[in-house]
Amino acid sequence: MTDAFQNSQSQVILWLLEELDIEYNVNFFERITSGTQKNRAPPSLKETHPLGKSPQLITPEGRVIIERSAIAKYLINKYDTTGKFKINPTDSENDAIKEEELLSFGGNSLAPMIMIQMVFKYLTAGSPFFVRPLLGGIASMVNKAFLGKEIDSMMQWLEDGMKGKTYFMNTENPTLIDFMYMWYIDFALVISISDFSKYPNIKSWHDKCKDRDAWKRSLEKGNGYNMNIEM
Amino acid sequence: MTDAFQNSQSQVILWLLEELDIEYNVNFFERITSGTQKNRAPPSLKETHPLGKSPQLITPEGRVIIERSAIAKYLINKYDTTGKFKINPTDSENDAIKEEELLSFGGNSLAPMIMIQMVFKYLTAGSPFFVRPLLGGIASMVNKAFLGKEIDSMMQWLEDGMKGKTYFMNTENPTLIDFMYMWYIDFALVISISDFSKYPNIKSWHDKCKDRDAWKRSLEKGNGYNMNIEM
């Protein structure tokens, strides 16, 4: 795997910062480029947080926040004073419980399935040639019996829920869930989705997000949103 | 893997229902016990939600909520009228952002690492005898180089954050995070933690939770909280 996911989980935070149109500084940290720790986060990230993970948000008061959803919630609560990027408080269907349901679904149901699929692909590609067919066989079996169907059914549920909506919470502008799902859907596109046209509502949401000026500006300010995996 | 995790992710919802002391009905669904779909959720769960997953909460109004954190938030918001299981609104350190940070950390950072470790263990144990040493070797290598250290460092961060606290959000009673972490810590104990005494604060939190009357009652009402994995 080479340069995979370079800083990509942080990209959605840059997108949100651009949408909110606030001033910020980005400190770039390059992943380690060689040796046994190749592609891992550099030790310098530990200077600001013991876990040494990216992204980290350091507030003007010096508070260090980790985890994308916590960073996004902090930024929206603090800087979106007009409610432009918040859910509609009068929409009883797309309420805070629905928001939590989708937030958790992306991270705790969809992403783990894609991650296991990635581990199988990586294991197969990275193993010695004489066991590769065997591992490939196991991976393909697990995929057919379980993972593939599971991911299809999850994507279909998202697709059905998006019917008639521009953004996930039926708002005019993206909200927390859209910022978070940009990563999940791109992750699924790289690893799991062979035919994106099966999910036209999700595809049109994806196009709409990527067409936003703030997303484009965030790409220019980031250090590379590389979702290609070379194995 | 036999009877692993029988209904265990739902157990924490039963615990919360018992803490809230409200009336509820539990519909038990046994996992499929044989054939290619062994240990999967039964199709009957799809009658109430297209994803066919457990747990599902059906409210008196007929709304079906999935995802443990969404179910827990709904129940606490609706039924905890005295704030007994809510975070302290005057505690600026253990606030809603900290809550989101811990919630996301458990599901999006800690659990995926444990899950990958589980996949390796399962793959190794389930593979033909002539590749088992090779797969075991790969698993042990990945573990030494990456997974083991990563999980240690995550557990240590939780341990340090728990210093001087009874529950995660420094409250007198468990809150959302405690209900959610019961599963994450038990999952880690089964797969990843060889020496629980390395984390005395987390251990004492774990003991405290399991000693609560509501937890004990929930075990009696559930259909088996079996965290033993036979491979």
PDB file of C-alpha atoms in Angstrom, chain A residues 2-220:
ATOM      1  CA  THR A   2       1.625   3.247  -1.046  1.00  0.00           C
ATOM      2  CA  ASP A   3       0.572   6.674   0.103  1.00  0.00           C
ATOM      3  CA  ALA A   4      -2.913   5.383   0.639  1.00  0.00           C
ATOM      4  CA  PHE A   5      -5.345   7.671   2.409  1.00  0.00           C
ATOM      5  CA  GLN A   6      -2.754  10.414   2.743  1.00  0.00           C
ATOM      6  CA  ASN A   7      -4.361  12.669   5.307  1.00  0.00           C
ATOM      7  CA  SER A   8      -7.758  11.821   3.882  1.00  0.00           C
ATOM      8  CA  GLN A   9      -9.732  11.542   7.083  1.00  0.00           C
ATOM      9  CA  SER A  10      -8.646  15.101   7.855  1.00  0.00           C
ATOM     10  CA  GLN A  11      -9.860  16.370   4.490  1.00  0.00           C
ATOM     11  CA  VAL A  12     -13.501  16.527   5.559  1.00  0.00           C
ATOM     12  CA  ILE A  13     -12.519  18.783   8.470  1.00  0.00           C
ATOM     13  CA  LEU A  14     -10.819  21.151   6.014  1.00  0.00           C
ATOM     14  CA  TRP A  15     -13.997  21.059   3.944  1.00  0.00           C
ATOM     15  CA  LEU A  16     -16.071  22.039   6.995  1.00  0.00           C
ATOM     16  CA  LEU A  17     -13.613  24.816   7.922  1.00  0.00           C
ATOM     17  CA  GLU A  18     -13.953  26.184   4.390  1.00  0.00           C
ATOM     18  CA  GLU A  19     -17.754  25.995   4.535  1.00  0.00           C
ATOM     19  CA  LEU A  20     -17.722  27.874   7.844  1.00  0.00           C
ATOM     20  CA  ASP A  21     -15.387  30.450   6.301  1.00  0.00           C
ATOM     21  CA  ILE A  22     -13.287  30.904   9.413  1.00  0.00           C
ATOM     22  CA  GLU A  23      -9.567  31.493   9.777  1.00  0.00           C
ATOM     23  CA  TYR A  24      -7.408  28.536  10.674  1.00  0.00           C
ATOM     24  CA  ASN A  25      -3.884  27.237  10.438  1.00  0.00           C
ATOM     25  CA  VAL A  26      -3.129  23.781   9.155  1.00  0.00           C
ATOM     26  CA  ASN A  27      -0.085  21.955  10.409  1.00  0.00           C
ATOM     27  CA  PHE A  28       0.809  19.249   7.960  1.00  0.00           C
ATOM     28  CA  PHE A  29       2.394  16.039   9.143  1.00  0.00           C
ATOM     29  CA  GLU A  30       3.763  13.705   6.518  1.00  0.00           C
ATOM     30  CA  ARG A  31       3.403  10.017   7.147  1.00  0.00           C
ATOM     31  CA  ILE A  32       6.614   8.082   7.700  1.00  0.00           C
ATOM     32  CA  THR A  33       7.920   7.188   4.247  1.00  0.00           C
ATOM     33  CA  SER A  34      10.139   4.173   4.827  1.00  0.00           C
ATOM     34  CA  GLY A  35      11.145   1.417   7.233  1.00  0.00           C
ATOM     35  CA  THR A  36       8.939  -0.781   9.392  1.00  0.00           C
ATOM     36  CA  GLN A  37       6.751   2.191  10.373  1.00  0.00           C
ATOM     37  CA  LYS A  38       6.053   3.133   6.729  1.00  0.00           C
ATOM     38  CA  ASN A  39       2.774   5.014   6.243  1.00  0.00           C
ATOM     39  CA  ARG A  40       2.273   5.400  10.015  1.00  0.00           C
ATOM     40  CA  ALA A  41       1.664   8.782  11.629  1.00  0.00           C
ATOM     41  CA  PRO A  42       4.876  10.623  12.593  1.00  0.00           C
ATOM     42  CA  PRO A  43       5.876  10.827  16.304  1.00  0.00           C
ATOM     43  CA  SER A  44       5.646  14.639  16.199  1.00  0.00           C
ATOM     44  CA  LEU A  45       1.851  14.348  16.363  1.00  0.00           C
ATOM     45  CA  LYS A  46       2.290  13.090  19.925  1.00  0.00           C
ATOM     46  CA  GLU A  47       3.524  16.516  21.021  1.00  0.00           C
ATOM     47  CA  THR A  48      -0.057  17.780  21.059  1.00  0.00           C
ATOM     48  CA  HIS A  49      -1.970  14.589  21.921  1.00  0.00           C
ATOM     49  CA  PRO A  50      -0.740  11.344  23.534  1.00  0.00           C
ATOM     50  CA  LEU A  51      -2.458   9.206  20.894  1.00  0.00           C
ATOM     51  CA  GLY A  52      -0.513  10.944  18.123  1.00  0.00           C
ATOM     52  CA  LYS A  53      -3.397  10.729  15.678  1.00  0.00           C
ATOM     53  CA  SER A  54      -4.607  13.053  12.969  1.00  0.00           C
ATOM     54  CA  PRO A  55      -6.818  15.069  12.735  1.00  0.00           C
ATOM     55  CA  GLN A  56      -6.427  17.102  15.902  1.00  0.00           C
ATOM     56  CA  LEU A  57      -8.129  20.449  16.416  1.00  0.00           C
ATOM     57  CA  ILE A  58      -6.447  22.938  18.730  1.00  0.00           C
ATOM     58  CA  THR A  59      -8.899  25.621  19.799  1.00  0.00           C
ATOM     59  CA  PRO A  60      -7.865  29.253  20.489  1.00  0.00           C
ATOM     60  CA  GLU A  61      -8.087  28.334  24.218  1.00  0.00           C
ATOM     61  CA  GLY A  62      -5.617  25.489  23.720  1.00  0.00           C
ATOM     62  CA  ARG A  63      -8.053  22.595  24.003  1.00  0.00           C
ATOM     63  CA  VAL A  64      -7.026  19.649  21.834  1.00  0.00           C
ATOM     64  CA  ILE A  65      -9.956  17.745  20.302  1.00  0.00           C
ATOM     65  CA  ILE A  66      -9.587  14.410  18.504  1.00  0.00           C
ATOM     66  CA  GLU A  67     -12.071  12.302  16.514  1.00  0.00           C
ATOM     67  CA  ARG A  68     -13.599  13.798  13.391  1.00  0.00           C
ATOM     68  CA  SER A  69     -17.189  13.876  14.612  1.00  0.00           C
ATOM     69  CA  ALA A  70     -16.215  15.638  17.855  1.00  0.00           C
ATOM     70  CA  ILE A  71     -14.154  18.196  15.917  1.00  0.00           C
ATOM     71  CA  ALA A  72     -17.008  18.769  13.471  1.00  0.00           C
ATOM     72  CA  LYS A  73     -19.603  19.129  16.240  1.00  0.00           C
ATOM     73  CA  TYR A  74     -17.360  21.615  18.065  1.00  0.00           C
ATOM     74  CA  LEU A  75     -16.831  23.707  14.930  1.00  0.00           C
ATOM     75  CA  ILE A  76     -20.499  23.726  13.924  1.00  0.00           C
ATOM     76  CA  ASN A  77     -21.712  24.525  17.446  1.00  0.00           C
ATOM     77  CA  LYS A  78     -19.209  27.313  17.873  1.00  0.00           C
ATOM     78  CA  TYR A  79     -19.000  28.952  14.457  1.00  0.00           C
ATOM     79  CA  ASP A  80     -22.270  28.250  12.653  1.00  0.00           C
ATOM     80  CA  THR A  81     -24.196  30.999  14.399  1.00  0.00           C
ATOM     81  CA  THR A  82     -26.963  31.178  11.779  1.00  0.00           C
ATOM     82  CA  GLY A  83     -27.706  27.445  11.743  1.00  0.00           C
ATOM     83  CA  LYS A  84     -26.776  27.090   8.059  1.00  0.00           C
ATOM     84  CA  PHE A  85     -25.097  23.721   8.643  1.00  0.00           C
ATOM     85  CA  LYS A  86     -27.385  22.449  11.387  1.00  0.00           C
ATOM     86  CA  ILE A  87     -30.350  20.111  11.140  1.00  0.00           C
ATOM     87  CA  ASN A  88     -33.816  21.642  10.924  1.00  0.00           C
ATOM     88  CA  PRO A  89     -35.192  21.725  14.515  1.00  0.00           C
ATOM     89  CA  THR A  90     -38.792  21.508  13.219  1.00  0.00           C
ATOM     90  CA  ASP A  91     -38.200  18.366  11.126  1.00  0.00           C
ATOM     91  CA  SER A  92     -39.320  15.573  13.447  1.00  0.00           C
ATOM     92  CA  GLU A  93     -38.205  12.871  11.032  1.00  0.00           C
ATOM     93  CA  ASN A  94     -34.667  14.102  10.451  1.00  0.00           C
ATOM     94  CA  ASP A  95     -34.016  14.885  14.094  1.00  0.00           C
ATOM     95  CA  ALA A  96     -31.088  14.420  16.493  1.00  0.00           C
ATOM     96  CA  ILE A  97     -31.895  10.711  16.949  1.00  0.00           C
ATOM     97  CA  LYS A  98     -31.845  10.122  13.183  1.00  0.00           C
ATOM     98  CA  GLU A  99     -28.555  12.041  13.068  1.00  0.00           C
ATOM     99  CA  GLU A 100     -27.041   9.791  15.744  1.00  0.00           C
ATOM    100  CA  GLU A 101     -28.407   6.718  13.946  1.00  0.00           C
ATOM    101  CA  LEU A 102     -26.671   7.691  10.698  1.00  0.00           C
ATOM    102  CA  LEU A 103     -23.494   8.837  12.439  1.00  0.00           C
ATOM    103  CA  SER A 104     -23.170   5.547  14.293  1.00  0.00           C
ATOM    104  CA  PHE A 105     -24.209   3.506  11.258  1.00  0.00           C
ATOM    105  CA  GLY A 106     -21.392   4.960   9.156  1.00  0.00           C
ATOM    106  CA  GLY A 107     -18.702   4.398  11.759  1.00  0.00           C
ATOM    107  CA  ASN A 108     -19.878   1.269  13.542  1.00  0.00           C
ATOM    108  CA  SER A 109     -21.715  -0.707  10.859  1.00  0.00           C
ATOM    109  CA  LEU A 110     -20.611   0.320   7.350  1.00  0.00           C
ATOM    110  CA  ALA A 111     -16.938   1.229   7.884  1.00  0.00           C
ATOM    111  CA  PRO A 112     -15.977  -1.982   9.787  1.00  0.00           C
ATOM    112  CA  MET A 113     -17.337  -4.156   6.933  1.00  0.00           C
ATOM    113  CA  ILE A 114     -15.326  -2.172   4.384  1.00  0.00           C
ATOM    114  CA  MET A 115     -12.279  -2.347   6.649  1.00  0.00           C
ATOM    115  CA  ILE A 116     -12.460  -6.137   6.902  1.00  0.00           C
ATOM    116  CA  GLN A 117     -12.755  -6.300   3.119  1.00  0.00           C
ATOM    117  CA  MET A 118      -9.662  -4.102   2.902  1.00  0.00           C
ATOM    118  CA  VAL A 119      -7.712  -6.343   5.291  1.00  0.00           C
ATOM    119  CA  PHE A 120      -8.538  -9.378   3.130  1.00  0.00           C
ATOM    120  CA  LYS A 121      -7.482  -7.599  -0.049  1.00  0.00           C
ATOM    121  CA  TYR A 122      -4.285  -6.354   1.566  1.00  0.00           C
ATOM    122  CA  LEU A 123      -3.465  -9.735   3.107  1.00  0.00           C
ATOM    123  CA  THR A 124      -3.977 -11.495  -0.212  1.00  0.00           C
ATOM    124  CA  ALA A 125      -1.908  -8.992  -2.173  1.00  0.00           C
ATOM    125  CA  GLY A 126       0.849  -8.867   0.445  1.00  0.00           C
ATOM    126  CA  SER A 127       1.290 -12.592   1.046  1.00  0.00           C
ATOM    127  CA  PRO A 128       3.937 -14.850  -0.542  1.00  0.00           C
ATOM    128  CA  PHE A 129       2.979 -15.963  -4.063  1.00  0.00           C
ATOM    129  CA  PHE A 130       2.514 -19.631  -3.123  1.00  0.00           C
ATOM    130  CA  VAL A 131      -0.317 -18.953  -0.648  1.00  0.00           C
ATOM    131  CA  ARG A 132      -1.854 -16.051  -2.551  1.00  0.00           C
ATOM    132  CA  PRO A 133      -4.368 -18.212  -4.464  1.00  0.00           C
ATOM    133  CA  LEU A 134      -5.431 -19.857  -1.224  1.00  0.00           C
ATOM    134  CA  LEU A 135      -5.857 -16.554   0.629  1.00  0.00           C
ATOM    135  CA  GLY A 136      -7.552 -15.081  -2.403  1.00  0.00           C
ATOM    136  CA  GLY A 137      -9.907 -18.050  -2.323  1.00  0.00           C
ATOM    137  CA  ILE A 138     -10.747 -17.530   1.358  1.00  0.00           C
ATOM    138  CA  ALA A 139     -11.267 -13.792   0.799  1.00  0.00           C
ATOM    139  CA  SER A 140     -13.531 -14.412  -2.181  1.00  0.00           C
ATOM    140  CA  MET A 141     -15.515 -17.012  -0.219  1.00  0.00           C
ATOM    141  CA  VAL A 142     -16.035 -14.690   2.763  1.00  0.00           C
ATOM    142  CA  ASN A 143     -16.962 -11.934   0.351  1.00  0.00           C
ATOM    143  CA  LYS A 144     -19.558 -14.010  -1.470  1.00  0.00           C
ATOM    144  CA  ALA A 145     -21.025 -15.560   1.668  1.00  0.00           C
ATOM    145  CA  PHE A 146     -21.120 -12.472   3.778  1.00  0.00           C
ATOM    146  CA  LEU A 147     -19.267  -9.184   3.263  1.00  0.00           C
ATOM    147  CA  GLY A 148     -20.432  -8.351  -0.252  1.00  0.00           C
ATOM    148  CA  LYS A 149     -24.135  -8.892   0.510  1.00  0.00           C
ATOM    149  CA  GLU A 150     -23.826  -7.044   3.794  1.00  0.00           C
ATOM    150  CA  ILE A 151     -22.246  -3.973   2.222  1.00  0.00           C
ATOM    151  CA  ASP A 152     -24.793  -4.021  -0.627  1.00  0.00           C
ATOM    152  CA  SER A 153     -27.658  -4.122   1.825  1.00  0.00           C
ATOM    153  CA  MET A 154     -26.167  -1.250   3.862  1.00  0.00           C
ATOM    154  CA  MET A 155     -25.597   0.895   0.765  1.00  0.00           C
ATOM    155  CA  GLN A 156     -29.148   0.150  -0.388  1.00  0.00           C
ATOM    156  CA  TRP A 157     -30.544   1.310   2.947  1.00  0.00           C
ATOM    157  CA  LEU A 158     -28.636   4.584   2.619  1.00  0.00           C
ATOM    158  CA  GLU A 159     -29.802   4.888  -1.005  1.00  0.00           C
ATOM    159  CA  ASP A 160     -33.464   4.424  -0.018  1.00  0.00           C
ATOM    160  CA  GLY A 161     -33.146   6.900   2.838  1.00  0.00           C
ATOM    161  CA  MET A 162     -31.732   9.529   0.478  1.00  0.00           C
ATOM    162  CA  LYS A 163     -34.754   9.433  -1.836  1.00  0.00           C
ATOM    163  CA  GLY A 164     -35.987  12.942  -2.595  1.00  0.00           C
ATOM    164  CA  LYS A 165     -33.242  14.551  -0.517  1.00  0.00           C
ATOM    165  CA  THR A 166     -30.226  16.626  -1.501  1.00  0.00           C
ATOM    166  CA  TYR A 167     -28.366  16.050   1.773  1.00  0.00           C
ATOM    167  CA  PHE A 168     -28.733  13.267   4.334  1.00  0.00           C
ATOM    168  CA  MET A 169     -30.773  15.239   6.862  1.00  0.00           C
ATOM    169  CA  ASN A 170     -33.016  16.808   4.170  1.00  0.00           C
ATOM    170  CA  THR A 171     -31.446  20.250   4.575  1.00  0.00           C
ATOM    171  CA  GLU A 172     -30.423  22.856   2.005  1.00  0.00           C
ATOM    172  CA  ASN A 173     -26.793  22.715   3.011  1.00  0.00           C
ATOM    173  CA  PRO A 174     -24.595  19.869   4.216  1.00  0.00           C
ATOM    174  CA  THR A 175     -24.724  19.036   7.925  1.00  0.00           C
ATOM    175  CA  LEU A 176     -22.555  16.883  10.217  1.00  0.00           C
ATOM    176  CA  ILE A 177     -23.685  13.643   8.533  1.00  0.00           C
ATOM    177  CA  ASP A 178     -22.701  14.832   5.055  1.00  0.00           C
ATOM    178  CA  PHE A 179     -19.256  15.891   6.255  1.00  0.00           C
ATOM    179  CA  MET A 180     -18.785  12.504   7.916  1.00  0.00           C
ATOM    180  CA  TYR A 181     -20.183  10.433   5.040  1.00  0.00           C
ATOM    181  CA  MET A 182     -17.880  11.950   2.446  1.00  0.00           C
ATOM    182  CA  TRP A 183     -15.168   9.750   3.950  1.00  0.00           C
ATOM    183  CA  TYR A 184     -17.323   6.616   4.358  1.00  0.00           C
ATOM    184  CA  ILE A 185     -18.616   6.739   0.788  1.00  0.00           C
ATOM    185  CA  ASP A 186     -15.181   7.443  -0.680  1.00  0.00           C
ATOM    186  CA  PHE A 187     -13.789   4.568   1.405  1.00  0.00           C
ATOM    187  CA  ALA A 188     -16.558   2.290   0.107  1.00  0.00           C
ATOM    188  CA  LEU A 189     -15.903   3.464  -3.469  1.00  0.00           C
ATOM    189  CA  VAL A 190     -12.243   2.502  -3.241  1.00  0.00           C
ATOM    190  CA  ILE A 191     -12.715  -0.887  -1.577  1.00  0.00           C
ATOM    191  CA  SER A 192     -16.256  -2.162  -1.970  1.00  0.00           C
ATOM    192  CA  ILE A 193     -18.440  -0.509  -4.608  1.00  0.00           C
ATOM    193  CA  SER A 194     -17.866  -1.906  -8.077  1.00  0.00           C
ATOM    194  CA  ASP A 195     -20.867  -0.192  -9.657  1.00  0.00           C
ATOM    195  CA  PHE A 196     -21.721   3.224  -8.235  1.00  0.00           C
ATOM    196  CA  SER A 197     -24.642   3.623 -10.677  1.00  0.00           C
ATOM    197  CA  LYS A 198     -26.550   1.082  -8.557  1.00  0.00           C
ATOM    198  CA  TYR A 199     -26.947   3.879  -5.996  1.00  0.00           C
ATOM    199  CA  PRO A 200     -28.117   6.916  -8.025  1.00  0.00           C
ATOM    200  CA  ASN A 201     -29.279   8.959  -5.015  1.00  0.00           C
ATOM    201  CA  ILE A 202     -25.972   8.500  -3.205  1.00  0.00           C
ATOM    202  CA  LYS A 203     -24.075   9.188  -6.407  1.00  0.00           C
ATOM    203  CA  SER A 204     -25.912  12.435  -6.966  1.00  0.00           C
ATOM    204  CA  TRP A 205     -25.294  13.460  -3.319  1.00  0.00           C
ATOM    205  CA  HIS A 206     -21.603  12.646  -3.806  1.00  0.00           C
ATOM    206  CA  ASP A 207     -21.443  14.743  -7.003  1.00  0.00           C
ATOM    207  CA  LYS A 208     -23.224  17.627  -5.290  1.00  0.00           C
ATOM    208  CA  CYS A 209     -20.780  17.632  -2.355  1.00  0.00           C
ATOM    209  CA  LYS A 210     -17.694  17.430  -4.553  1.00  0.00           C
ATOM    210  CA  ASP A 211     -19.039  20.284  -6.647  1.00  0.00           C
ATOM    211  CA  ARG A 212     -19.215  22.691  -3.705  1.00  0.00           C
ATOM    212  CA  ASP A 213     -16.704  25.531  -3.804  1.00  0.00           C
ATOM    213  CA  ALA A 214     -15.699  24.890  -0.194  1.00  0.00           C
ATOM    214  CA  TRP A 215     -14.821  21.256  -1.032  1.00  0.00           C
ATOM    215  CA  LYS A 216     -12.704  22.398  -3.972  1.00  0.00           C
ATOM    216  CA  ARG A 217     -10.947  25.028  -1.857  1.00  0.00           C
ATOM    217  CA  SER A 218     -10.267  22.404   0.829  1.00  0.00           C
ATOM    218  CA  LEU A 219      -8.555  20.190  -1.732  1.00  0.00           C
ATOM    219  CA  GLU A 220      -6.220  23.043  -2.646  1.00  0.00           C
TER     220      GLU A 220
END
